[in-house]
Protein backbone atom coordinates (compact mmCIF):
# COMPACT_ATOMS: atom_id res chain seq x y z
CA MET A 1 26.73 5.75 18.72
CA PHE A 2 27.94 2.22 20.04
CA ILE A 3 30.98 2.48 22.60
CA SER A 4 32.51 -0.94 23.20
CA ASN A 5 33.05 -0.42 26.96
CA THR A 6 35.13 -2.71 29.05
CA ALA A 7 33.96 -4.06 32.43
CA GLU A 8 36.46 -1.53 33.87
CA ASN A 9 34.96 1.25 32.07
CA GLU A 10 31.58 0.40 33.63
CA LYS A 11 32.68 0.23 37.15
CA GLU A 12 34.29 3.63 36.94
CA MET A 13 31.30 5.30 35.34
CA LEU A 14 29.11 3.63 38.14
CA GLN A 15 31.30 4.68 40.77
CA LYS A 16 31.51 8.10 39.57
CA ILE A 17 27.33 8.36 39.79
CA GLY A 18 27.47 6.49 43.28
CA ILE A 19 25.88 3.38 42.40
CA SER A 20 27.01 -0.24 42.62
CA SER A 21 25.52 -1.91 39.53
CA VAL A 22 23.37 -0.98 36.20
CA LYS A 23 20.33 -2.49 37.98
CA ASP A 24 20.53 0.10 40.77
CA LEU A 25 19.43 2.56 37.70
CA PHE A 26 16.22 0.97 37.33
CA LYS A 27 15.48 -0.22 41.21
CA ASP A 28 12.34 2.10 41.08
CA ILE A 29 10.68 -0.10 38.37
CA SER A 30 8.94 -3.20 39.79
CA PRO A 31 11.11 -6.19 38.93
CA ASP A 32 8.27 -8.13 37.46
CA LEU A 33 7.87 -5.62 34.83
CA LEU A 34 11.83 -5.08 34.12
CA TYR A 35 13.06 -8.60 34.41
CA PRO A 36 9.95 -10.61 33.47
CA ALA A 37 10.44 -14.48 32.92
CA LEU A 38 11.06 -15.27 29.29
CA ASN A 39 11.26 -18.75 28.03
CA LEU A 40 14.41 -17.80 25.82
CA PRO A 41 17.54 -19.66 25.25
CA PRO A 42 20.88 -18.25 26.32
CA ALA A 43 22.20 -15.24 24.37
CA LEU A 44 24.45 -15.89 21.75
CA THR A 45 27.67 -14.04 20.39
CA GLU A 46 27.48 -11.99 17.33
CA GLN A 47 29.34 -14.60 15.60
CA ALA A 48 27.43 -17.50 16.50
CA LEU A 49 23.94 -15.31 15.80
CA HIS A 50 25.37 -15.06 12.34
CA ALA A 51 25.61 -18.68 11.84
CA HIS A 52 22.31 -19.40 13.57
CA ILE A 53 20.49 -16.85 11.11
CA LYS A 54 22.11 -18.30 8.06
CA GLU A 55 21.08 -21.75 9.43
CA LEU A 56 17.47 -20.69 9.65
CA ALA A 57 17.64 -18.95 6.19
CA ALA A 58 18.59 -21.83 4.57
CA LYS A 59 15.36 -23.40 5.37
CA ASN A 60 13.57 -20.99 3.30
CA THR A 61 12.00 -22.02 -0.21
CA LYS A 62 11.92 -19.91 -3.02
CA MET A 63 8.00 -20.27 -4.18
CA LEU A 64 6.59 -19.75 -7.39
CA ASN A 65 4.34 -16.67 -6.37
CA PHE A 66 0.81 -16.33 -7.83
CA ILE A 67 -0.44 -14.14 -4.52
CA GLY A 68 -1.57 -10.65 -5.15
CA ALA A 69 -4.24 -9.37 -3.14
CA GLY A 70 -2.76 -5.90 -2.53
CA CYS A 71 0.85 -6.91 -2.39
CA GLU A 72 2.45 -8.30 -5.72
CA GLU A 73 5.53 -9.61 -6.89
CA HIS A 74 7.46 -7.29 -9.94
CA PHE A 75 10.46 -7.13 -11.25
CA ILE A 76 12.66 -4.23 -9.67
CA PRO A 77 15.94 -2.97 -11.50
CA SER A 78 18.93 -3.14 -9.90
CA ALA A 79 19.43 0.37 -10.33
CA VAL A 80 16.34 1.36 -7.93
CA ASN A 81 18.15 0.00 -4.69
CA ALA A 82 21.60 0.94 -6.19
CA LEU A 83 20.49 4.52 -5.90
CA SER A 84 17.90 4.65 -3.10
CA GLN A 85 20.19 2.98 -0.86
CA ARG A 86 22.87 5.76 -1.27
CA GLY A 87 24.03 7.23 2.23
CA GLU A 88 22.48 10.84 1.37
CA PHE A 89 19.28 8.99 0.77
CA LEU A 90 19.15 6.26 3.01
CA THR A 91 20.09 8.54 6.28
CA ALA A 92 18.25 11.43 5.65
CA TYR A 93 15.16 12.13 7.92
CA THR A 94 11.79 14.22 7.07
CA PRO A 95 12.80 17.43 6.52
CA TYR A 96 11.53 19.53 9.78
CA GLN A 97 14.08 22.55 8.94
CA ALA A 98 13.05 22.18 5.38
CA GLU A 99 14.97 24.63 3.50
CA ALA A 100 18.31 23.00 4.76
CA SER A 101 17.16 19.60 3.09
CA GLN A 102 16.99 20.66 -0.73
CA GLY A 103 18.00 17.15 -2.07
CA THR A 104 14.89 15.41 0.39
CA LEU A 105 12.68 18.20 -0.85
CA GLN A 106 13.49 17.66 -4.40
CA THR A 107 12.97 13.69 -4.33
CA ILE A 108 9.50 14.37 -2.93
CA TYR A 109 8.48 17.13 -5.43
CA GLU A 110 9.55 14.67 -8.38
CA PHE A 111 7.89 11.79 -6.59
CA GLN A 112 4.77 14.03 -6.51
CA SER A 113 5.08 15.37 -10.16
CA SER A 114 5.54 11.74 -11.52
CA ILE A 115 2.77 10.62 -9.69
CA CYS A 116 0.42 13.45 -11.12
CA ALA A 117 1.64 12.57 -14.34
CA LEU A 118 0.67 9.01 -13.98
CA PHE A 119 -2.56 9.55 -12.43
CA GLY A 120 -3.65 12.58 -14.49
CA MET A 121 -4.37 14.63 -11.18
CA ASP A 122 -3.72 18.13 -10.19
CA VAL A 123 -2.22 17.57 -6.79
CA CYS A 124 -0.11 14.82 -5.09
CA SER A 125 0.81 14.79 -1.39
CA ALA A 126 4.29 13.55 0.01
CA SER A 127 3.33 9.64 0.57
CA HIS A 128 1.47 8.13 3.22
CA TYR A 129 1.54 4.91 5.34
CA ASP A 130 -0.09 2.86 2.80
CA GLY A 131 -3.06 2.52 0.29
CA ALA A 132 -5.61 1.94 2.79
CA THR A 133 -4.38 4.91 5.13
CA ALA A 134 -4.48 7.18 1.64
CA LEU A 135 -8.12 5.76 1.27
CA ALA A 136 -9.44 6.74 4.57
CA GLU A 137 -7.94 10.34 4.34
CA ALA A 138 -9.59 10.66 1.15
CA CYS A 139 -12.77 9.84 2.31
CA ALA A 140 -12.78 12.06 5.43
CA ALA A 141 -11.23 14.88 3.42
CA ALA A 142 -14.28 14.73 1.11
CA GLN A 143 -16.36 14.42 4.01
CA ARG A 144 -14.94 17.71 4.94
CA VAL A 145 -15.58 19.38 1.43
CA ASN A 146 -19.46 19.13 1.54
CA ASN A 147 -19.89 18.45 4.85
CA ARG A 148 -22.69 15.71 3.94
CA LYS A 149 -22.78 12.76 6.40
CA LYS A 150 -22.95 9.68 4.55
CA ILE A 151 -19.76 7.64 3.00
CA LEU A 152 -20.54 5.07 0.54
CA TYR A 153 -17.80 2.59 -0.56
CA SER A 154 -17.96 -0.60 -2.78
CA ALA A 155 -18.27 -4.04 -1.25
CA ALA A 156 -15.33 -4.75 -3.53
CA LEU A 157 -12.81 -2.67 -2.14
CA HIS A 158 -9.65 -4.56 -0.40
CA PRO A 159 -10.67 -5.85 3.18
CA HIS A 160 -7.99 -4.12 4.93
CA TYR A 161 -9.20 -1.09 3.24
CA LYS A 162 -12.81 -1.36 4.68
CA GLU A 163 -11.33 -1.96 7.94
CA VAL A 164 -9.08 1.12 7.91
CA LEU A 165 -11.67 3.23 6.66
CA HIS A 166 -14.13 2.16 9.69
CA THR A 167 -11.45 2.41 12.18
CA TYR A 168 -10.85 5.95 10.94
CA LEU A 169 -14.61 7.17 10.66
CA LYS A 170 -17.01 4.76 12.60
CA ASN A 171 -16.92 6.58 15.85
CA VAL A 172 -17.01 10.27 14.17
CA PRO A 173 -20.24 11.99 15.18
CA GLU A 174 -22.97 11.94 12.41
CA ILE A 175 -21.05 10.27 9.66
CA SER A 176 -22.09 7.01 8.69
CA LEU A 177 -20.34 4.20 6.39
CA GLN A 178 -22.61 2.16 4.20
CA GLU A 179 -21.58 -0.66 1.82
CA VAL A 180 -22.72 -1.06 -1.56
CA PRO A 181 -23.10 -4.42 -2.83
CA LEU A 182 -22.06 -6.36 -5.78
CA LYS A 183 -23.15 -7.83 -8.67
CA ASN A 184 -21.45 -10.58 -10.74
CA GLY A 185 -18.01 -9.33 -8.93
CA ILE A 186 -18.48 -5.68 -9.44
CA THR A 187 -20.41 -2.68 -7.55
CA ASP A 188 -24.31 -3.12 -8.37
CA GLY A 189 -25.07 -0.13 -10.15
CA GLU A 190 -28.74 -0.18 -9.51
CA LYS A 191 -28.39 -0.36 -5.71
CA LEU A 192 -25.51 2.59 -6.03
CA LYS A 193 -28.05 4.50 -7.78
CA GLU A 194 -30.56 3.92 -5.11
CA LEU A 195 -28.19 4.76 -2.23
CA LEU A 196 -27.00 7.97 -3.51
CA THR A 197 -29.17 10.16 -1.78
CA ASP A 198 -28.61 14.19 -1.01
CA ASP A 199 -26.51 13.36 1.91
CA THR A 200 -24.05 11.34 0.39
CA ALA A 201 -20.56 13.05 0.69
CA CYS A 202 -18.55 10.45 -1.54
CA PHE A 203 -18.56 7.29 -3.25
CA ALA A 204 -15.10 5.19 -2.77
CA ALA A 205 -14.64 2.12 -5.53
CA ALA A 206 -11.72 0.60 -6.67
CA GLY A 207 -10.85 -0.12 -10.34
CA PRO A 208 -9.19 -2.93 -10.70
CA ASN A 209 -11.27 -4.34 -7.48
CA PHE A 210 -10.33 -6.85 -4.95
CA LEU A 211 -11.51 -9.64 -7.30
CA GLY A 212 -9.31 -8.38 -10.05
CA GLN A 213 -12.42 -6.93 -11.94
CA LEU A 214 -12.42 -3.97 -13.90
CA GLU A 215 -15.19 -1.45 -12.77
CA PRO A 216 -16.97 1.04 -14.78
CA MET A 217 -15.37 3.90 -13.04
CA ALA A 218 -16.25 6.44 -15.20
CA GLU A 219 -20.00 5.57 -14.76
CA TRP A 220 -19.60 5.49 -10.95
CA SER A 221 -17.98 9.12 -11.37
CA ALA A 222 -20.61 10.56 -13.29
CA LEU A 223 -23.40 9.09 -10.90
CA ALA A 224 -21.63 10.22 -7.84
CA HIS A 225 -21.37 13.66 -9.23
CA GLU A 226 -24.91 13.64 -10.31
CA ALA A 227 -26.04 13.21 -6.89
CA GLY A 228 -23.65 15.98 -5.62
CA ALA A 229 -21.15 13.71 -4.05
CA LEU A 230 -17.70 13.23 -4.80
CA PHE A 231 -15.82 10.56 -6.21
CA VAL A 232 -13.03 8.42 -4.52
CA ALA A 233 -10.91 6.44 -6.83
CA VAL A 234 -8.59 3.49 -5.59
CA VAL A 235 -6.53 2.69 -8.50
CA HIS A 236 -3.53 -0.06 -9.43
CA PRO A 237 -0.64 2.39 -10.43
CA LEU A 238 1.14 0.35 -13.11
CA GLY A 239 -2.25 -0.56 -14.65
CA LEU A 240 -2.59 3.17 -15.18
CA GLY A 241 -0.16 2.64 -17.79
CA ILE A 242 -3.09 0.95 -19.91
CA LEU A 243 -6.14 1.92 -18.15
CA GLN A 244 -7.82 5.05 -18.11
CA THR A 245 -6.57 7.44 -15.59
CA PRO A 246 -8.45 8.92 -12.55
CA GLY A 247 -8.04 12.29 -13.98
CA GLU A 248 -9.89 11.24 -17.41
CA TYR A 249 -12.74 10.11 -15.67
CA GLY A 250 -13.32 13.06 -13.21
CA ALA A 251 -12.36 11.51 -9.84
CA ASP A 252 -12.14 14.11 -7.00
CA PHE A 253 -9.70 12.25 -5.08
CA ALA A 254 -7.82 9.20 -6.26
CA VAL A 255 -5.43 6.67 -4.02
CA ALA A 256 -3.40 3.75 -4.33
CA GLU A 257 -0.94 1.44 -2.71
CA GLY A 258 2.41 1.94 -4.69
CA GLN A 259 4.37 -1.09 -3.61
CA CYS A 260 4.04 -2.49 -7.05
CA LEU A 261 6.37 0.58 -8.01
CA GLY A 262 9.61 -0.46 -7.29
CA ASN A 263 9.04 -1.70 -3.58
CA ALA A 264 9.85 -5.31 -2.80
CA MET A 265 6.81 -7.21 -0.80
CA HIS A 266 9.16 -7.55 2.17
CA PHE A 267 6.95 -10.01 4.01
CA GLY A 268 3.85 -7.37 3.40
CA GLY A 269 5.49 -4.31 4.11
CA PRO A 270 6.21 -1.46 4.45
CA GLY A 271 3.69 -0.07 1.75
CA LEU A 272 3.33 3.49 0.22
CA GLY A 273 0.39 5.17 0.30
CA ILE A 274 -0.35 7.48 -2.70
CA PHE A 275 -2.93 10.52 -2.27
CA THR A 276 -3.94 12.72 -5.38
CA CYS A 277 -6.91 15.11 -5.64
CA LYS A 278 -8.11 18.12 -7.60
CA GLN A 279 -6.53 21.33 -7.18
CA ALA A 280 -9.84 22.51 -5.52
CA TYR A 281 -9.56 20.37 -2.61
CA VAL A 282 -5.66 21.03 -2.25
CA ARG A 283 -6.41 22.68 1.48
CA GLN A 284 -7.81 19.16 2.59
CA VAL A 285 -4.63 17.32 1.61
CA PRO A 286 -3.15 15.60 4.76
CA GLY A 287 0.61 15.50 5.16
CA ARG A 288 3.05 17.82 3.06
CA ILE A 289 3.16 19.48 -0.11
CA VAL A 290 6.38 20.19 -1.26
CA GLY A 291 6.63 23.05 -4.09
CA ILE A 292 9.20 25.32 -6.26
CA ALA A 293 10.13 28.64 -4.95
CA LYS A 294 12.98 31.43 -5.51
CA ASP A 295 15.60 32.11 -2.78
CA LYS A 296 16.58 35.62 -2.15
CA LYS A 297 19.49 35.22 -4.76
CA GLY A 298 16.78 34.37 -7.28
CA GLN A 299 18.03 30.66 -7.23
CA ARG A 300 15.57 27.87 -7.80
CA SER A 301 14.87 26.27 -4.19
CA PHE A 302 12.28 23.71 -2.87
CA VAL A 303 10.29 24.47 0.23
CA LEU A 304 7.40 22.72 1.92
CA THR A 305 4.43 24.81 0.39
CA LEU A 306 1.48 23.14 2.75
CA GLN A 307 1.90 21.37 5.56
CA ALA A 308 -1.72 20.67 6.98
CA ARG A 309 -0.57 18.55 9.66
CA GLU A 310 -1.05 18.51 13.56
CA GLN A 311 2.60 18.79 14.05
CA HIS A 312 2.84 22.21 11.92
CA ILE A 313 -0.43 23.81 12.96
CA ARG A 314 -3.10 23.91 15.48
CA ARG A 315 -4.27 20.09 15.92
CA GLU A 316 -7.92 21.40 15.57
CA LYS A 317 -7.31 23.10 12.26
CA ALA A 318 -5.19 20.03 11.13
CA ALA A 319 -6.36 17.87 7.93
CA SER A 320 -5.27 14.80 9.62
CA ASN A 321 -3.00 13.64 12.84
CA ILE A 322 -1.07 11.53 10.13
CA CYS A 323 2.53 12.26 11.20
CA SER A 324 4.95 10.37 8.92
CA ASN A 325 5.68 9.54 5.19
CA GLN A 326 7.10 6.89 3.31
CA ALA A 327 9.62 8.98 1.75
CA LEU A 328 12.21 6.13 0.87
CA CYS A 329 9.60 3.99 -0.50
CA ALA A 330 8.53 7.14 -2.64
CA LEU A 331 12.29 7.62 -3.75
CA ASN A 332 12.26 3.89 -4.85
CA ALA A 333 8.72 4.43 -6.71
CA LEU A 334 10.18 7.55 -8.33
CA ILE A 335 13.29 5.71 -9.59
CA TYR A 336 11.38 3.06 -10.68
CA LEU A 337 8.91 5.61 -12.73
CA THR A 338 11.81 7.53 -14.11
CA LEU A 339 13.73 4.37 -15.45
CA LEU A 340 10.68 2.95 -17.19
CA GLY A 341 9.30 6.24 -18.51
CA PRO A 342 5.52 6.38 -20.26
CA GLN A 343 6.66 3.75 -22.82
CA GLY A 344 8.07 1.48 -19.91
CA ILE A 345 5.25 1.45 -17.55
CA GLN A 346 2.80 0.67 -20.49
CA GLU A 347 4.81 -2.36 -21.61
CA VAL A 348 5.04 -3.67 -18.09
CA ALA A 349 1.33 -3.13 -17.62
CA SER A 350 0.64 -4.89 -20.99
CA LEU A 351 2.72 -7.93 -20.04
CA ASN A 352 0.70 -7.98 -16.62
CA VAL A 353 -2.65 -8.43 -18.76
CA ALA A 354 -1.24 -10.45 -21.34
CA HIS A 355 0.25 -13.21 -18.77
CA ALA A 356 -2.72 -12.91 -16.76
CA HIS A 357 -5.02 -13.76 -19.64
CA GLU A 358 -3.10 -16.37 -21.12
CA LEU A 359 -3.00 -18.42 -17.72
CA LYS A 360 -6.72 -18.00 -17.39
CA ASP A 361 -7.05 -19.43 -20.87
CA LEU A 362 -4.94 -21.77 -20.06
CA LEU A 363 -6.89 -23.00 -17.26
CA LEU A 364 -10.31 -23.03 -19.03
CA GLN A 365 -9.01 -25.43 -21.71
CA ASP A 366 -7.95 -27.70 -18.58
CA GLY A 367 -11.28 -27.90 -17.38
CA HIS A 368 -11.55 -25.35 -14.64
CA LYS A 369 -13.82 -22.45 -14.03
CA VAL A 370 -13.22 -18.84 -13.69
CA LYS A 371 -15.87 -17.32 -10.99
CA PHE A 372 -16.68 -13.75 -13.22
CA ASP A 373 -16.85 -13.25 -16.57
CA GLY A 374 -15.95 -9.27 -16.56
CA PRO A 375 -12.79 -7.84 -17.94
CA PHE A 376 -9.86 -8.00 -15.29
CA TYR A 377 -6.35 -6.52 -15.24
CA ASN A 378 -3.88 -8.92 -13.72
CA GLU A 379 -5.98 -10.84 -11.14
CA PHE A 380 -9.06 -13.25 -11.62
CA VAL A 381 -11.22 -15.07 -9.49
CA LEU A 382 -10.71 -19.00 -9.68
CA GLU A 383 -13.70 -21.56 -8.88
CA LEU A 384 -12.18 -24.46 -7.42
CA ASN A 385 -14.25 -27.87 -6.58
CA ARG A 386 -13.00 -27.72 -3.02
CA PRO A 387 -12.07 -25.29 -0.30
CA ALA A 388 -9.26 -23.19 -1.73
CA CYS A 389 -7.19 -23.45 1.51
CA GLU A 390 -6.84 -27.15 0.45
CA VAL A 391 -5.60 -26.55 -2.61
CA ILE A 392 -3.07 -24.03 -1.45
CA GLU A 393 -1.83 -26.39 0.73
CA LYS A 394 -1.58 -29.17 -1.82
CA LEU A 395 0.15 -26.66 -4.40
CA ALA A 396 2.74 -25.38 -1.60
CA ALA A 397 3.89 -28.74 -1.28
CA GLN A 398 5.03 -28.49 -5.13
CA GLY A 399 6.62 -25.27 -4.33
CA ILE A 400 3.71 -23.12 -5.44
CA SER A 401 2.36 -20.10 -3.84
CA ALA A 402 -1.29 -20.75 -5.44
CA GLY A 403 -3.13 -17.73 -4.71
CA PHE A 404 -5.02 -15.49 -1.90
CA ASP A 405 -7.99 -17.71 -0.57
CA LEU A 406 -11.05 -15.75 -0.66
CA GLY A 407 -12.72 -17.98 2.01
CA ARG A 408 -10.70 -16.06 4.63
CA VAL A 409 -12.65 -12.78 3.73
CA CYS A 410 -16.09 -14.11 2.59
CA GLU A 411 -17.85 -17.79 3.30
CA SER A 412 -19.60 -17.83 0.02
CA LEU A 413 -16.09 -17.37 -1.77
CA LYS A 414 -14.53 -20.23 0.21
CA ASN A 415 -13.79 -22.68 -3.01
CA CYS A 416 -12.68 -19.50 -4.80
CA LEU A 417 -8.81 -18.52 -5.18
CA LEU A 418 -7.85 -14.87 -6.39
CA VAL A 419 -4.80 -15.99 -8.54
CA CYS A 420 -2.20 -12.75 -9.67
CA VAL A 421 -0.10 -13.02 -12.70
CA THR A 422 2.83 -10.38 -13.23
CA GLU A 423 5.56 -9.50 -15.84
CA THR A 424 7.73 -11.86 -13.50
CA LYS A 425 6.12 -14.98 -14.85
CA THR A 426 7.24 -17.05 -17.86
CA LYS A 427 5.30 -19.19 -20.21
CA GLN A 428 6.91 -22.43 -18.57
CA ASP A 429 5.82 -20.90 -15.02
CA LEU A 430 2.18 -20.74 -16.23
CA GLN A 431 2.09 -24.11 -17.65
CA THR A 432 3.98 -25.43 -14.42
CA TYR A 433 0.79 -23.75 -12.26
CA VAL A 434 -1.70 -25.45 -14.78
CA ASN A 435 -0.14 -28.88 -14.52
CA ALA A 436 -0.19 -28.50 -10.23
CA LEU A 437 -3.79 -27.60 -10.88
CA ARG A 438 -4.86 -30.89 -12.26
CA GLY A 439 -7.45 -32.63 -10.11
CA CYS A 440 -7.93 -29.73 -8.03
């Protein structure tokens, strides 16, 4: 709580505790640490600060956005924020005293139920930090299930996901991480068969993958299971409106980034990590699972059914030391899914596919090349005649965010641009993009 103290109030309080200034409270701390020399302008009043922020905001330019790479621009119905920012949701904290937080628990329960229906999976946990965290947790859980030592993952996973996976597991004794190379933009099936040995705990692949290509997830799932390994699927939640679900192709764990479900991009975060699995592996789920029970009066109540996290049980027995969830982002996703329903999700996914393929066709007609010829969802790789970073700079001057420079993650793809098209783009937007690219 903020208390508006006057100078007299402050003086009275200082006299009461027997010191002469606020600085005396911190006299045991080195002045170099407490009052470092900062090259900052003088402080502003609140009114002056508001004016300054507005002046800075006016310099922003609304760009026509074709960047994806894990964080996409989607239309968010006004009802999503209108509901999720109500005081009872916005101020609610994690339900440590669970039975006293029935509203929060119900929203988490409904989120879990909606995601299970969308993914075709048995179990969904309360949300995680982001998709990368969910993947690392899933691979760690898979390793605990069969106690094998090798974790395979596709080279076409999002680079950030791979980095988080290595951060989680690279220093765990006896666990090895091995990348399966690509062939024509997707995982090399022959190499995968070779690497799937009897010491493989799991294989993780994304469909669509980071390059936008649709991998044969059912085939990869079958190959992993034939080797006695588990299959971890990374999916696009909106894409599941028209794509085969991880439950249909037998994934043991399925994870995703849920930003596309009613959450704004917000300069890259926060994200929404989605974690699902088969019922057989429920004891390996990190975080929380909310379930339905009955109270002593026989009335329906919501409870934390499972809490395999270090704050609730002994640390050495915990499935994970992750200690928070993205409940407000999960609520946005729940409201979004509820508003659209199964048919709406299918329609939005279909628009993403249609618009992306329309742009690809327009670019091909205009003399451009596409790097990979496989099926894709709403992202594809455009092959250019010069470094993608130069093209991005040129189009930025015209108010267009051209896409993601793949040269930032792979030197051999420095002339390649990852282009994302969603339901937010009109035919005129697509033609504007094609016109701007002429000569690149």
